[in-house]
Short mmCIF file of C-alpha atoms and ligand atoms in Angstrom, two decimals:
data_model
loop_
_atom_site.label_atom_id
_atom_site.label_comp_id
_atom_site.label_asym_id
_atom_site.label_seq_id
_atom_site.Cartn_x
_atom_site.Cartn_y
_atom_site.Cartn_z
CA MET H 1 -29.03 -2.89 24.68
CA GLU H 2 -27.25 -5.59 22.77
CA ILE H 3 -29.02 -7.81 20.09
CA SER H 4 -28.45 -11.18 21.66
CA SER H 5 -28.99 -14.66 20.49
CA ASN H 6 -28.99 -15.61 24.20
CA GLY H 7 -32.24 -17.31 24.97
CA LYS H 8 -32.72 -15.76 28.31
CA ARG H 9 -32.65 -12.37 26.99
CA SER H 10 -35.01 -13.09 24.24
CA ILE H 11 -37.62 -14.37 26.70
CA HIS H 12 -37.12 -11.30 28.75
CA CYS H 13 -37.70 -9.27 25.61
CA LEU H 14 -40.93 -11.03 24.63
CA ARG H 15 -42.33 -10.32 28.00
CA TYR H 16 -41.77 -6.64 27.64
CA LEU H 17 -42.59 -6.36 23.93
CA ASN H 18 -44.21 -3.05 24.41
CA SER H 19 -40.88 -1.43 25.19
CA ARG H 20 -39.54 0.52 22.27
CA ILE H 21 -36.28 -1.27 22.06
CA CYS H 22 -37.94 -4.59 21.81
CA LYS H 23 -40.28 -3.38 19.15
CA CYS H 24 -37.34 -2.32 17.17
CA MET H 25 -35.62 -5.72 17.70
CA ALA H 26 -38.80 -7.49 16.72
CA ILE H 27 -38.80 -5.45 13.42
CA LEU H 28 -35.21 -6.11 12.85
CA LEU H 29 -35.79 -9.78 13.31
CA VAL H 30 -38.67 -9.79 10.88
CA LEU H 31 -36.47 -7.86 8.33
CA LEU H 32 -33.67 -10.44 8.79
CA ILE H 33 -36.12 -13.26 8.18
CA VAL H 34 -37.41 -11.57 5.09
CA ARG H 35 -33.94 -10.94 3.92
CA ALA H 36 -33.01 -14.49 4.44
CA ILE H 37 -36.01 -15.68 2.38
CA PHE H 38 -35.65 -13.22 -0.53
CA PHE H 39 -31.87 -12.79 -0.60
CA PRO H 40 -30.49 -16.09 0.62
CA SER H 41 -27.22 -15.53 -1.37
CA THR H 42 -26.33 -12.56 0.85
CA LEU H 43 -26.10 -14.99 3.72
CA ASN H 44 -22.91 -16.56 2.32
CA PHE H 45 -21.03 -13.33 2.77
CA GLY H 46 -21.48 -12.82 6.44
CA TRP H 47 -23.86 -12.82 9.21
CA THR H 48 -24.57 -10.43 12.02
CA ASP H 49 -23.29 -11.68 15.37
CA ASP H 50 -24.19 -10.68 18.96
CA HIS H 51 -22.51 -7.37 18.54
CA GLY H 52 -23.81 -6.47 15.10
CA LEU H 53 -20.54 -7.35 13.58
CA VAL H 54 -20.10 -9.15 10.35
CA LEU H 55 -18.66 -12.47 11.12
CA ILE H 56 -16.51 -13.80 8.41
CA ARG H 57 -16.61 -17.52 8.15
CA ASN H 58 -14.60 -18.65 5.20
CA LEU H 59 -11.04 -18.74 3.94
CA SER H 60 -9.60 -19.53 7.45
CA PRO H 61 -7.54 -22.62 7.45
CA PHE H 62 -9.41 -23.90 10.53
CA HIS H 63 -12.74 -23.20 8.99
CA GLY H 64 -15.30 -25.84 10.00
CA SER H 65 -13.38 -27.43 12.80
CA ASN H 66 -14.59 -27.07 16.39
CA PHE H 67 -11.64 -24.72 17.04
CA GLY H 68 -11.00 -24.18 20.74
CA ILE H 69 -8.26 -21.84 22.06
CA ARG H 70 -6.58 -23.34 25.08
CA VAL H 71 -6.72 -21.01 27.96
CA ASP H 72 -3.80 -22.60 29.77
CA LYS H 73 -1.24 -22.54 26.94
CA PHE H 74 0.21 -19.12 25.98
CA LEU H 75 2.19 -17.36 23.29
CA GLU H 76 4.40 -14.39 24.08
CA VAL H 77 5.58 -11.92 21.49
CA PRO H 78 8.07 -9.09 21.45
CA GLN H 79 7.01 -5.47 22.10
CA ILE H 80 4.94 -4.03 19.26
CA VAL H 81 6.39 -0.94 17.63
CA TRP H 82 6.07 1.84 14.98
CA GLY H 83 2.99 3.74 13.72
CA LEU H 84 -0.49 3.05 15.20
CA ASN H 85 -1.55 0.93 12.21
CA ASN H 86 1.65 -0.92 11.82
CA GLN H 87 1.11 -1.87 15.57
CA LYS H 88 -2.47 -2.90 14.99
CA ILE H 89 -1.30 -5.19 11.95
CA ALA H 90 1.51 -6.49 14.15
CA PHE H 91 -0.98 -7.24 16.99
CA ALA H 92 -3.39 -8.94 14.70
CA ARG H 93 -0.51 -11.10 13.15
CA ALA H 94 0.54 -12.13 16.71
CA CYS H 95 -3.17 -13.04 17.47
CA LEU H 96 -3.36 -15.12 14.26
CA THR H 97 -0.12 -16.90 15.07
CA ALA H 98 -1.42 -17.69 18.55
CA ARG H 99 -4.70 -19.03 16.96
CA MET H 100 -2.61 -21.33 14.71
CA LEU H 101 -0.91 -22.76 17.79
CA ASN H 102 -4.17 -23.01 19.57
CA ARG H 103 -2.88 -20.74 22.28
CA THR H 104 -3.95 -17.63 24.21
CA LEU H 105 -1.86 -14.63 23.41
CA LEU H 106 -0.26 -12.97 26.34
CA MET H 107 -1.37 -9.28 26.12
CA PRO H 108 1.54 -7.67 24.43
CA SER H 109 2.94 -4.10 25.07
CA LEU H 110 2.31 -1.47 22.31
CA SER H 111 4.49 1.60 22.00
CA ALA H 112 3.25 5.03 22.81
CA SER H 113 5.89 6.87 20.90
CA LEU H 114 6.95 6.76 17.26
CA PHE H 115 10.72 7.04 17.95
CA TYR H 116 11.35 3.36 17.15
CA LYS H 117 15.01 3.73 16.53
CA GLU H 118 15.82 4.92 20.05
CA VAL H 119 15.02 1.95 22.24
CA GLU H 120 15.00 3.97 25.40
CA ARG H 121 12.22 6.11 23.93
CA LEU H 122 9.97 3.19 22.86
CA GLU H 123 7.70 3.90 25.78
CA PRO H 124 5.83 0.68 26.18
CA ILE H 125 2.18 0.98 26.88
CA SER H 126 -0.16 -1.79 27.79
CA PHE H 127 -2.67 -2.88 25.20
CA ASP H 128 -5.53 -2.28 27.75
CA LYS H 129 -4.60 1.38 28.11
CA ILE H 130 -5.88 1.76 24.47
CA PHE H 131 -8.37 -0.94 23.83
CA LYS H 132 -10.81 -2.68 26.11
CA PHE H 133 -9.42 -6.03 27.20
CA ASN H 134 -12.68 -7.92 28.16
CA GLU H 135 -14.57 -6.51 25.19
CA PHE H 136 -11.74 -7.82 22.95
CA ASN H 137 -12.11 -11.28 24.41
CA SER H 138 -15.74 -11.26 24.20
CA ARG H 139 -15.97 -10.13 20.62
CA CYS H 140 -13.25 -12.47 19.56
CA ASN H 141 -14.56 -15.38 21.61
CA GLY H 142 -13.75 -18.67 19.84
CA PHE H 143 -11.45 -16.94 17.44
CA VAL H 144 -8.58 -15.49 19.28
CA GLN H 145 -7.95 -14.80 23.04
CA LEU H 146 -5.88 -12.56 25.09
CA GLY H 147 -4.40 -13.64 28.46
CA ARG H 148 -2.54 -11.84 31.19
CA TYR H 149 0.91 -12.63 32.54
CA MET H 150 -0.55 -13.43 35.92
CA ASP H 151 -2.61 -16.33 34.41
CA VAL H 152 0.80 -18.13 33.71
CA SER H 153 1.57 -20.56 36.49
CA ASN H 154 5.30 -21.13 35.70
CA ARG H 155 7.20 -18.74 33.55
CA ALA H 156 10.50 -20.47 34.16
CA LYS H 157 9.42 -23.27 31.80
CA THR H 158 8.94 -20.91 28.81
CA ILE H 159 10.41 -22.18 25.55
CA GLU H 160 11.65 -19.92 22.85
CA LEU H 161 10.81 -19.89 19.22
CA PRO H 162 13.37 -17.92 17.36
CA LYS H 163 12.01 -16.31 14.10
CA GLY H 164 14.35 -16.87 11.22
CA SER H 165 15.35 -13.98 8.90
CA GLY H 166 17.13 -13.26 5.73
CA ARG H 167 16.51 -14.38 2.15
CA LYS H 168 16.48 -17.92 2.92
CA TRP H 169 13.75 -17.68 5.51
CA THR H 170 10.84 -18.13 3.11
CA ILE H 171 7.16 -17.92 3.85
CA GLU H 172 7.01 -21.76 3.64
CA ARG H 173 9.80 -22.29 6.02
CA ASP H 174 8.16 -19.91 8.42
CA PHE H 175 4.97 -21.81 8.22
CA GLU H 176 6.66 -25.07 8.71
CA GLN H 177 8.21 -23.75 11.76
CA LEU H 178 4.87 -22.73 13.33
CA LYS H 179 3.51 -26.20 12.41
CA GLU H 180 6.47 -27.79 14.23
CA TYR H 181 5.74 -25.86 17.31
CA SER H 182 2.18 -27.17 17.39
CA LYS H 183 3.51 -30.65 17.80
CA GLU H 184 4.18 -32.83 20.90
CA GLN H 185 7.18 -31.70 22.75
CA PHE H 186 6.62 -27.97 22.12
CA ASP H 187 2.81 -28.15 22.39
CA GLN H 188 2.99 -29.31 26.06
CA SER H 189 4.96 -26.31 27.28
CA GLU H 190 2.97 -23.63 28.99
CA VAL H 191 4.46 -20.55 27.24
CA ILE H 192 6.12 -20.35 23.80
CA ARG H 193 8.01 -17.04 23.56
CA ILE H 194 8.70 -15.80 20.06
CA VAL H 195 12.01 -14.00 19.81
CA GLY H 196 13.34 -11.77 17.18
CA LYS H 197 11.77 -9.13 15.09
CA ASN H 198 8.58 -7.12 15.50
CA PRO H 199 5.50 -9.09 14.43
CA PHE H 200 4.80 -6.63 11.75
CA LEU H 201 7.79 -8.06 9.88
CA TRP H 202 6.83 -11.73 10.33
CA HIS H 203 5.70 -13.59 7.21
CA ASP H 204 1.96 -13.17 6.68
CA HIS H 205 -0.01 -16.52 6.35
CA TRP H 206 -3.47 -15.29 6.78
CA PRO H 207 -6.27 -13.78 4.52
CA VAL H 208 -7.57 -10.16 4.85
CA LYS H 209 -10.76 -11.54 6.39
CA ASP H 210 -8.98 -13.01 9.32
CA TYR H 211 -7.33 -9.73 10.09
CA ALA H 212 -10.62 -7.96 9.69
CA ARG H 213 -12.06 -10.28 12.29
CA VAL H 214 -9.44 -9.32 14.77
CA PHE H 215 -9.78 -5.55 14.08
CA GLU H 216 -13.42 -5.80 14.75
CA CYS H 217 -12.64 -6.81 18.33
CA LEU H 218 -10.63 -3.65 19.03
CA VAL H 219 -12.70 -1.14 20.81
CA LEU H 220 -11.16 1.99 22.28
CA VAL H 221 -11.35 2.47 26.02
CA ASP H 222 -13.98 4.86 27.25
CA GLU H 223 -11.58 7.79 27.95
CA ILE H 224 -10.27 7.86 24.48
CA ALA H 225 -13.68 7.13 22.82
CA ASN H 226 -15.09 10.16 24.63
CA GLU H 227 -12.33 12.36 23.19
CA VAL H 228 -13.28 10.96 19.72
CA ASP H 229 -16.82 12.02 20.21
CA LYS H 230 -15.77 15.45 21.36
CA VAL H 231 -13.59 16.05 18.26
CA ILE H 232 -16.20 14.73 15.76
CA SER H 233 -19.09 16.85 17.46
CA ARG H 234 -16.69 19.90 17.15
CA ILE H 235 -16.27 19.11 13.43
CA ARG H 236 -19.89 18.80 12.69
CA GLU H 237 -20.75 21.81 14.83
CA VAL H 238 -18.18 24.14 13.18
CA GLY H 239 -19.71 23.11 9.79
CA SER H 240 -23.11 24.40 10.66
CA GLU H 241 -21.64 27.58 12.35
CA GLU H 242 -19.72 28.29 9.15
CA VAL H 243 -22.62 27.58 6.81
CA THR H 244 -25.56 29.07 8.63
CA GLY H 245 -23.60 31.80 10.49
CA ALA H 246 -24.87 30.70 13.86
CA LYS H 247 -24.40 27.95 16.35
CA SER H 248 -26.91 25.35 15.55
CA ALA H 249 -27.88 21.92 16.69
CA LYS H 250 -27.90 20.73 13.13
CA LEU H 251 -24.75 18.56 12.57
CA LEU H 252 -23.33 18.68 9.22
CA PRO H 253 -21.44 15.88 7.17
CA TYR H 254 -17.73 16.28 6.79
CA VAL H 255 -14.78 15.07 4.65
CA ALA H 256 -11.67 13.74 6.20
CA VAL H 257 -8.40 14.01 4.36
CA HIS H 258 -5.27 12.05 5.68
CA MET H 259 -2.81 14.52 4.28
CA ARG H 260 0.31 12.26 4.43
CA ILE H 261 2.78 15.18 3.83
CA GLU H 262 4.71 15.00 7.13
CA ILE H 263 8.48 15.19 6.93
CA ASP H 264 9.03 11.51 7.81
CA TRP H 265 6.61 10.47 5.01
CA MET H 266 8.22 12.75 2.50
CA ILE H 267 11.59 11.11 3.02
CA HIS H 268 10.03 7.54 2.98
CA CYS H 269 7.75 8.02 -0.12
CA LYS H 270 10.67 9.30 -2.23
CA LYS H 271 12.58 6.13 -1.41
CA LEU H 272 9.53 4.05 -2.24
CA GLU H 273 9.00 5.68 -5.60
CA GLN H 274 12.59 5.02 -6.48
CA ARG H 275 12.32 1.40 -5.37
CA TYR H 276 8.99 0.79 -7.30
CA ASN H 277 9.94 2.94 -10.19
CA MET H 278 6.70 4.79 -9.82
CA ASN H 279 5.63 8.40 -9.41
CA GLN H 280 2.22 7.75 -7.86
CA ILE H 281 3.23 7.63 -4.19
CA CYS H 282 4.17 11.07 -2.95
CA SER H 283 1.37 13.58 -3.47
CA SER H 284 2.08 17.20 -2.89
CA LYS H 285 -0.21 19.51 -0.94
CA GLU H 286 -1.47 21.07 -4.26
CA GLU H 287 -2.25 17.73 -5.77
CA ILE H 288 -4.18 16.62 -2.72
CA MET H 289 -6.12 19.88 -2.68
CA ASN H 290 -6.97 19.78 -6.45
CA ARG H 291 -8.05 16.11 -6.42
CA VAL H 292 -10.21 16.51 -3.38
CA GLY H 293 -11.67 19.65 -4.93
CA ASN H 294 -12.66 17.69 -8.02
CA ILE H 295 -14.76 15.15 -6.08
CA SER H 296 -18.22 15.60 -7.24
CA GLY H 297 -21.35 15.09 -5.30
CA THR H 298 -20.23 16.69 -2.11
CA ASN H 299 -22.69 19.38 -0.97
CA LYS H 300 -20.84 22.62 -0.59
CA PRO H 301 -19.93 24.18 1.67
CA THR H 302 -18.38 21.24 3.43
CA VAL H 303 -15.94 20.98 6.42
CA VAL H 304 -12.73 19.25 5.45
CA TYR H 305 -11.00 17.87 8.43
CA LEU H 306 -7.29 17.52 7.75
CA ALA H 307 -5.87 14.45 9.74
CA VAL H 308 -2.28 15.41 9.92
CA ALA H 309 0.48 14.99 12.61
CA ASP H 310 0.90 18.70 13.26
CA SER H 311 4.16 18.24 15.20
CA LEU H 312 5.85 16.43 12.18
CA LEU H 313 4.63 18.98 9.66
CA ASN H 314 7.08 21.12 7.89
CA ASP H 315 4.50 23.49 6.38
CA SER H 316 1.87 25.65 8.12
CA SER H 317 0.01 26.63 4.98
CA ILE H 318 -2.13 23.54 4.53
CA LEU H 319 -5.17 25.57 5.23
CA ASP H 320 -4.65 27.82 2.19
CA GLY H 321 -5.51 27.04 -1.46
CA TRP H 322 -8.57 24.97 -0.99
CA LYS H 323 -11.36 25.27 -3.60
CA GLU H 324 -14.34 27.52 -2.93
CA GLY H 325 -16.97 25.70 -0.79
CA LEU H 326 -14.38 23.43 0.96
CA LEU H 327 -13.69 24.72 4.49
CA PRO H 328 -10.50 23.30 5.77
CA PHE H 329 -9.78 22.71 9.50
CA GLU H 330 -6.94 21.12 11.38
CA LYS H 331 -6.76 20.54 14.99
CA LYS H 332 -5.72 24.03 15.99
CA LYS H 333 -8.35 25.85 14.04
CA LEU H 334 -10.95 23.48 15.38
CA GLY H 335 -9.76 24.19 18.89
CA VAL H 336 -9.25 20.65 19.66
CA ASP H 337 -5.42 20.73 19.85
CA LYS H 338 -5.64 20.75 23.74
CA ILE H 339 -7.39 17.38 23.56
CA TYR H 340 -4.55 15.90 21.48
CA GLU H 341 -1.77 17.49 23.36
CA LYS H 342 -2.67 15.58 26.45
CA TYR H 343 -1.68 12.34 24.86
CA PRO H 344 1.25 10.49 23.33
CA TYR H 345 1.65 9.85 19.60
CA LEU H 346 -0.25 6.55 19.74
CA ILE H 347 -3.45 7.91 21.20
CA ARG H 348 -3.49 11.02 18.92
CA SER H 349 -3.25 8.80 15.94
CA ALA H 350 -5.90 6.51 17.37
CA ILE H 351 -8.31 9.46 17.75
CA ASP H 352 -7.67 10.55 14.27
CA TYR H 353 -8.23 7.06 12.96
CA GLU H 354 -11.79 7.06 14.29
CA VAL H 355 -12.47 10.49 13.11
CA CYS H 356 -11.50 9.39 9.55
CA LEU H 357 -13.38 6.12 9.97
CA ARG H 358 -16.71 7.94 10.75
CA ALA H 359 -16.28 10.65 8.17
CA ASP H 360 -18.91 10.89 5.49
CA VAL H 361 -16.12 10.95 2.85
CA PHE H 362 -12.53 9.87 3.38
CA VAL H 363 -9.52 10.70 1.18
CA GLY H 364 -6.18 9.15 1.92
CA ASN H 365 -2.99 7.87 0.32
CA SER H 366 -3.03 4.30 -0.85
CA PHE H 367 0.58 3.80 0.26
CA SER H 368 -0.13 4.68 3.90
CA THR H 369 -1.01 2.11 6.38
CA PHE H 370 -3.05 4.56 8.32
CA SER H 371 -5.20 5.38 5.21
CA SER H 372 -5.33 1.73 4.21
CA LEU H 373 -6.74 0.71 7.57
CA VAL H 374 -9.19 3.47 7.50
CA VAL H 375 -10.40 2.18 4.15
CA LEU H 376 -10.49 -1.47 5.48
CA GLY H 377 -12.68 -0.30 8.42
CA ARG H 378 -14.93 1.75 6.10
CA THR H 379 -15.27 -1.15 3.80
CA GLN H 380 -16.35 -3.44 6.68
CA LYS H 381 -18.82 -0.70 7.74
CA LEU H 382 -20.32 -0.64 4.20
CA MET H 383 -20.57 -4.44 4.14
CA LYS H 384 -22.23 -4.52 7.60
CA ALA H 385 -24.78 -1.92 6.30
CA GLY H 386 -25.76 -4.46 3.63
CA VAL H 387 -23.92 -3.00 0.58
CA ALA H 388 -23.04 -6.01 -1.70
CA VAL H 389 -19.40 -6.49 -2.68
CA GLY H 390 -20.18 -5.59 -6.41
CA GLU H 391 -21.63 -2.23 -5.29
CA LEU H 392 -18.84 -1.12 -2.98
CA CYS H 393 -17.15 0.99 -5.67
CA SER H 394 -20.42 2.40 -7.16
CA ARG H 395 -20.76 6.21 -7.57
CA SER H 396 -23.72 6.50 -5.17
CA VAL H 397 -22.34 4.39 -2.42
CA MET H 398 -22.58 6.07 1.00
CA TRP H 399 -19.43 6.90 2.85
CA PRO H 400 -17.12 6.73 -0.19
CA SER H 401 -13.36 6.56 0.16
CA TYR H 402 -10.72 7.81 -2.35
CA ALA H 403 -6.92 7.66 -2.86
CA TYR H 404 -5.70 11.13 -3.82
CA ASN H 405 -2.39 9.77 -5.04
CA ILE H 406 -4.04 7.86 -7.93
CA LEU H 407 -5.76 9.81 -10.63
CA GLY H 408 -9.27 8.46 -11.05
CA ASP H 409 -10.52 9.82 -14.29
CA SER H 410 -10.24 12.45 -16.93
CA LYS H 411 -12.11 14.94 -14.61
CA GLY H 412 -9.15 15.10 -12.27
CA ARG H 413 -10.85 13.23 -9.58
CA PRO H 414 -9.03 10.91 -7.12
CA GLN H 415 -9.56 7.02 -7.54
CA LYS H 416 -12.34 5.44 -5.63
CA TRP H 417 -11.03 3.12 -3.00
CA VAL H 418 -12.26 0.03 -1.11
CA ALA H 419 -10.40 -2.95 0.58
CA ASN H 420 -10.47 -6.27 -1.20
CA MET H 421 -11.94 -8.37 1.50
CA SER H 422 -11.25 -11.62 -0.30
CA ASP H 423 -7.48 -10.92 -0.74
CA ILE H 424 -5.32 -13.76 0.44
CA SER H 425 -2.89 -11.69 2.41
CA LEU H 426 -2.54 -8.22 4.07
CA GLN H 427 0.37 -7.39 1.71
CA LYS H 428 -1.41 -4.47 0.05
CA ILE H 429 -2.64 -3.02 3.20
CA SER H 430 0.63 -3.31 5.07
CA TYR H 431 2.93 -1.97 2.39
CA GLY H 432 0.63 0.00 0.17
CA SER H 433 -0.38 -0.46 -3.52
CA ASN H 434 -1.63 1.60 -6.38
CA ASP H 435 -4.43 -1.04 -6.76
CA THR H 436 -7.61 0.40 -4.99
CA SER H 437 -9.76 -2.47 -6.03
CA CYS H 438 -12.12 -0.08 -7.86
CA ARG H 439 -11.84 0.29 -11.61
N1 GDP M 1 -3.72 11.40 11.72
C1 GDP M 1 -2.72 11.61 12.59
N2 GDP M 1 -1.61 10.98 12.37
C2 GDP M 1 -0.62 11.11 13.29
C3 GDP M 1 -0.72 11.92 14.34
N3 GDP M 1 0.48 11.83 15.05
C4 GDP M 1 1.16 11.00 14.26
N4 GDP M 1 0.52 10.63 13.21
C5 GDP M 1 0.53 9.70 12.05
O1 GDP M 1 0.69 8.45 12.46
C6 GDP M 1 0.94 7.62 11.38
C7 GDP M 1 2.10 6.78 11.54
O2 GDP M 1 2.07 5.54 11.05
P1 GDP M 1 1.00 4.50 10.54
O3 GDP M 1 -0.18 4.52 11.27
O4 GDP M 1 1.75 3.19 10.49
O5 GDP M 1 0.71 4.95 9.07
P2 GDP M 1 1.69 5.37 7.86
O6 GDP M 1 3.05 5.80 8.47
O7 GDP M 1 0.99 6.47 7.18
O8 GDP M 1 1.77 4.12 6.98
C8 GDP M 1 1.29 8.67 10.21
O9 GDP M 1 0.12 8.74 9.31
C9 GDP M 1 1.54 9.95 10.88
O10 GDP M 1 1.17 11.00 10.20
C10 GDP M 1 -1.87 12.55 14.55
O11 GDP M 1 -2.05 13.37 15.61
N5 GDP M 1 -2.86 12.39 13.74
C1 NAG M 2 -7.37 -26.82 20.69
O1 NAG M 2 -7.37 -27.02 22.04
C2 NAG M 2 -8.66 -27.52 22.50
C3 NAG M 2 -8.64 -27.48 23.99
O2 NAG M 2 -7.58 -28.29 24.51
C4 NAG M 2 -8.90 -28.86 21.85
O3 NAG M 2 -10.14 -29.34 22.26
C5 NAG M 2 -8.83 -28.62 20.38
O4 NAG M 2 -9.03 -29.95 19.76
C6 NAG M 2 -7.49 -27.99 19.90
N1 NAG M 2 -7.67 -27.76 18.51
C7 NAG M 2 -6.60 -27.97 17.67
C8 NAG M 2 -6.83 -27.61 16.23
O5 NAG M 2 -5.43 -28.27 18.03
C1 NAG M 3 11.33 21.65 5.70
O1 NAG M 3 11.27 23.05 5.48
C2 NAG M 3 12.60 23.68 5.39
C3 NAG M 3 12.48 25.17 5.36
O2 NAG M 3 11.16 25.59 4.89
C4 NAG M 3 13.22 23.23 4.11
O3 NAG M 3 14.47 23.67 3.95
C5 NAG M 3 13.42 21.65 4.25
O4 NAG M 3 13.79 21.24 2.95
C6 NAG M 3 12.06 21.02 4.41
N1 NAG M 3 12.17 19.63 4.67
C7 NAG M 3 11.49 18.73 4.03
C8 NAG M 3 11.87 17.27 4.34
O5 NAG M 3 10.56 18.98 3.24
C1 NAG M 4 -9.36 19.72 -10.83
O1 NAG M 4 -9.20 20.71 -9.90
C2 NAG M 4 -8.18 21.73 -10.30
C3 NAG M 4 -7.98 22.75 -9.27
O2 NAG M 4 -9.20 23.15 -8.66
C4 NAG M 4 -8.65 22.43 -11.59
O3 NAG M 4 -7.69 23.40 -12.00
C5 NAG M 4 -8.80 21.26 -12.66
O4 NAG M 4 -9.29 21.91 -13.81
C6 NAG M 4 -9.81 20.25 -12.18
N1 NAG M 4 -9.74 19.19 -13.17
C7 NAG M 4 -10.81 19.01 -14.02
C8 NAG M 4 -10.55 18.00 -15.09
O5 NAG M 4 -11.80 19.52 -13.87
C1 NAG M 5 -9.33 -9.48 -4.67
O1 NAG M 5 -8.31 -10.46 -4.34
C2 NAG M 5 -8.49 -11.70 -4.97
C3 NAG M 5 -7.41 -12.59 -4.39
O2 NAG M 5 -6.16 -12.06 -4.55
C4 NAG M 5 -8.48 -11.59 -6.49
O3 NAG M 5 -8.63 -12.75 -7.08
C5 NAG M 5 -9.53 -10.56 -6.93
O4 NAG M 5 -9.38 -10.23 -8.23
C6 NAG M 5 -9.38 -9.27 -6.18
N1 NAG M 5 -10.51 -8.36 -6.46
C7 NAG M 5 -10.35 -7.14 -6.81
C8 NAG M 5 -11.69 -6.38 -7.06
O5 NAG M 5 -9.34 -6.58 -6.96
C1 NAG M 6 0.21 0.92 -10.90
O1 NAG M 6 1.56 0.88 -11.11
C2 NAG M 6 1.94 0.01 -12.25
C3 NAG M 6 3.51 -0.06 -12.30
O2 NAG M 6 4.08 1.23 -12.24
C4 NAG M 6 1.32 0.52 -13.52
O3 NAG M 6 1.71 -0.28 -14.65
C5 NAG M 6 -0.19 0.59 -13.29
O4 NAG M 6 -0.78 1.27 -14.48
C6 NAG M 6 -0.51 1.37 -12.04
N1 NAG M 6 -2.01 1.32 -11.84
C7 NAG M 6 -2.73 2.40 -11.71
C8 NAG M 6 -4.09 2.11 -11.33
O5 NAG M 6 -2.41 3.51 -11.83
#
């Protein structure tokens, strides 16, 4: 049952107050009122909406206006490509661009495969094969909207908006162009089609909070969500088997490590280190194992789930060398490789994303978009659970996250890591940073 501000449902609830759910809701309501009375300042940060999500209400350029997305004017964008999390960022950027133009975004194609250089292998996959379409629109109602191509009455009258490129195409020029297309002659056209590069590469004009608001509307379709549940139950079950020596119903906590040591990454991160003149980007297998092993406060033995793209791995020995008490598992050893094998790259990665999001402890690389978006999601989760911004990095926080590529302290631990929800752009999350917002 959803917690709803809908009047009808509240009356319904009152009439059946003896049902357990309604009792819980009544208690929740009382708690919320008490919180509002005693901690009025927390209200400025966010409020819980119909779906239990934190609504973020400031920083947006349209804050305060009665913003309505037109349902008969559309924005069309190029196919979205690259890694899952590059695709999620690109998608959100397309949504926010449509929002700025007061238009509905025509549901874009994502890409099932990672082979972006070979155009014929891009394997377009419809957004609604991965994420729930109606759920997206209902969660994002009033903020951004998705439409379908069949909603368009006359595609022949589409006008094109060519994205500029090159050094002279500055962030200001890009913004001016978008404003230009919100005016008279362009604004009348039913469809504006943006042509040019992948939305991930467009200039970013929006604060982290706006992206976070879009990400909260992404809910996996049931088929994939069920696979996620299977994998997570298996991880928790394997823990209690290993620890108690028997199959047990008791589900144990787990640590998830996004070991970004695949071949494609090793090539990429070496280039980045050269460009930034830095040696904190590529972590070896040994460095990851040591730093994860030095995290204090995890009850041992603990299952460590290794989120790696097995097919891209150049090294089968990732299971060896872990500190005593850490029980490493990857997909094969868990026996869930068959689940992953059924799906293309994009869905495998989406399952792993959820597994990392829900882990009790997460450790990733602060230069990976995959890791960065997991940390953004975990930060949102903490804030939703009522953890104040000033407390996010504290030692005792539930669901901590760490960056193994940054040395945290003299004890050899990895650096604590949260997303800076008041950052003015998604730069750090898109391209990585050694600033983990904790220190
Ligand atoms: N965790 C995980 N990642 C996968 C899988 N297959 C491919 N990938 C990963 O997908 C990610 C690709 O890109 P992206 O999400 O943009 O993250 P980034 O490359 O780490 O910045 C990488 O982390 C790959 O390791 C998988 O089965 N599990
Ligand atoms: C967006 O479109 C709606 C519906 O046409 C309109 O009421 C609203 O004023 C528009 N807002 C902006 C900022 O253009
Ligand atoms: C992959 O492994 C092979 C053989 O073990 C090695 O020669 C090669 O350098 C490795 N490639 C990378 C990118 O690490
Ligand atoms: C961190 O872990 C490594 C490997 O387990 C160990 O050799 C090292 O002493 C630890 N660092 C500290 C400061 O305890
Ligand atoms: C978060 O980002 C804002 C805006 O860039 C900055 O002023 C602030 O210092 C950052 N906070 C942390 C903890 O890094
Ligand atoms: C991040 O990198 C810069 C430049 O190399 C360096 O000066 C800074 O100390 C690094 N920060 C951390 C937390 O390691």
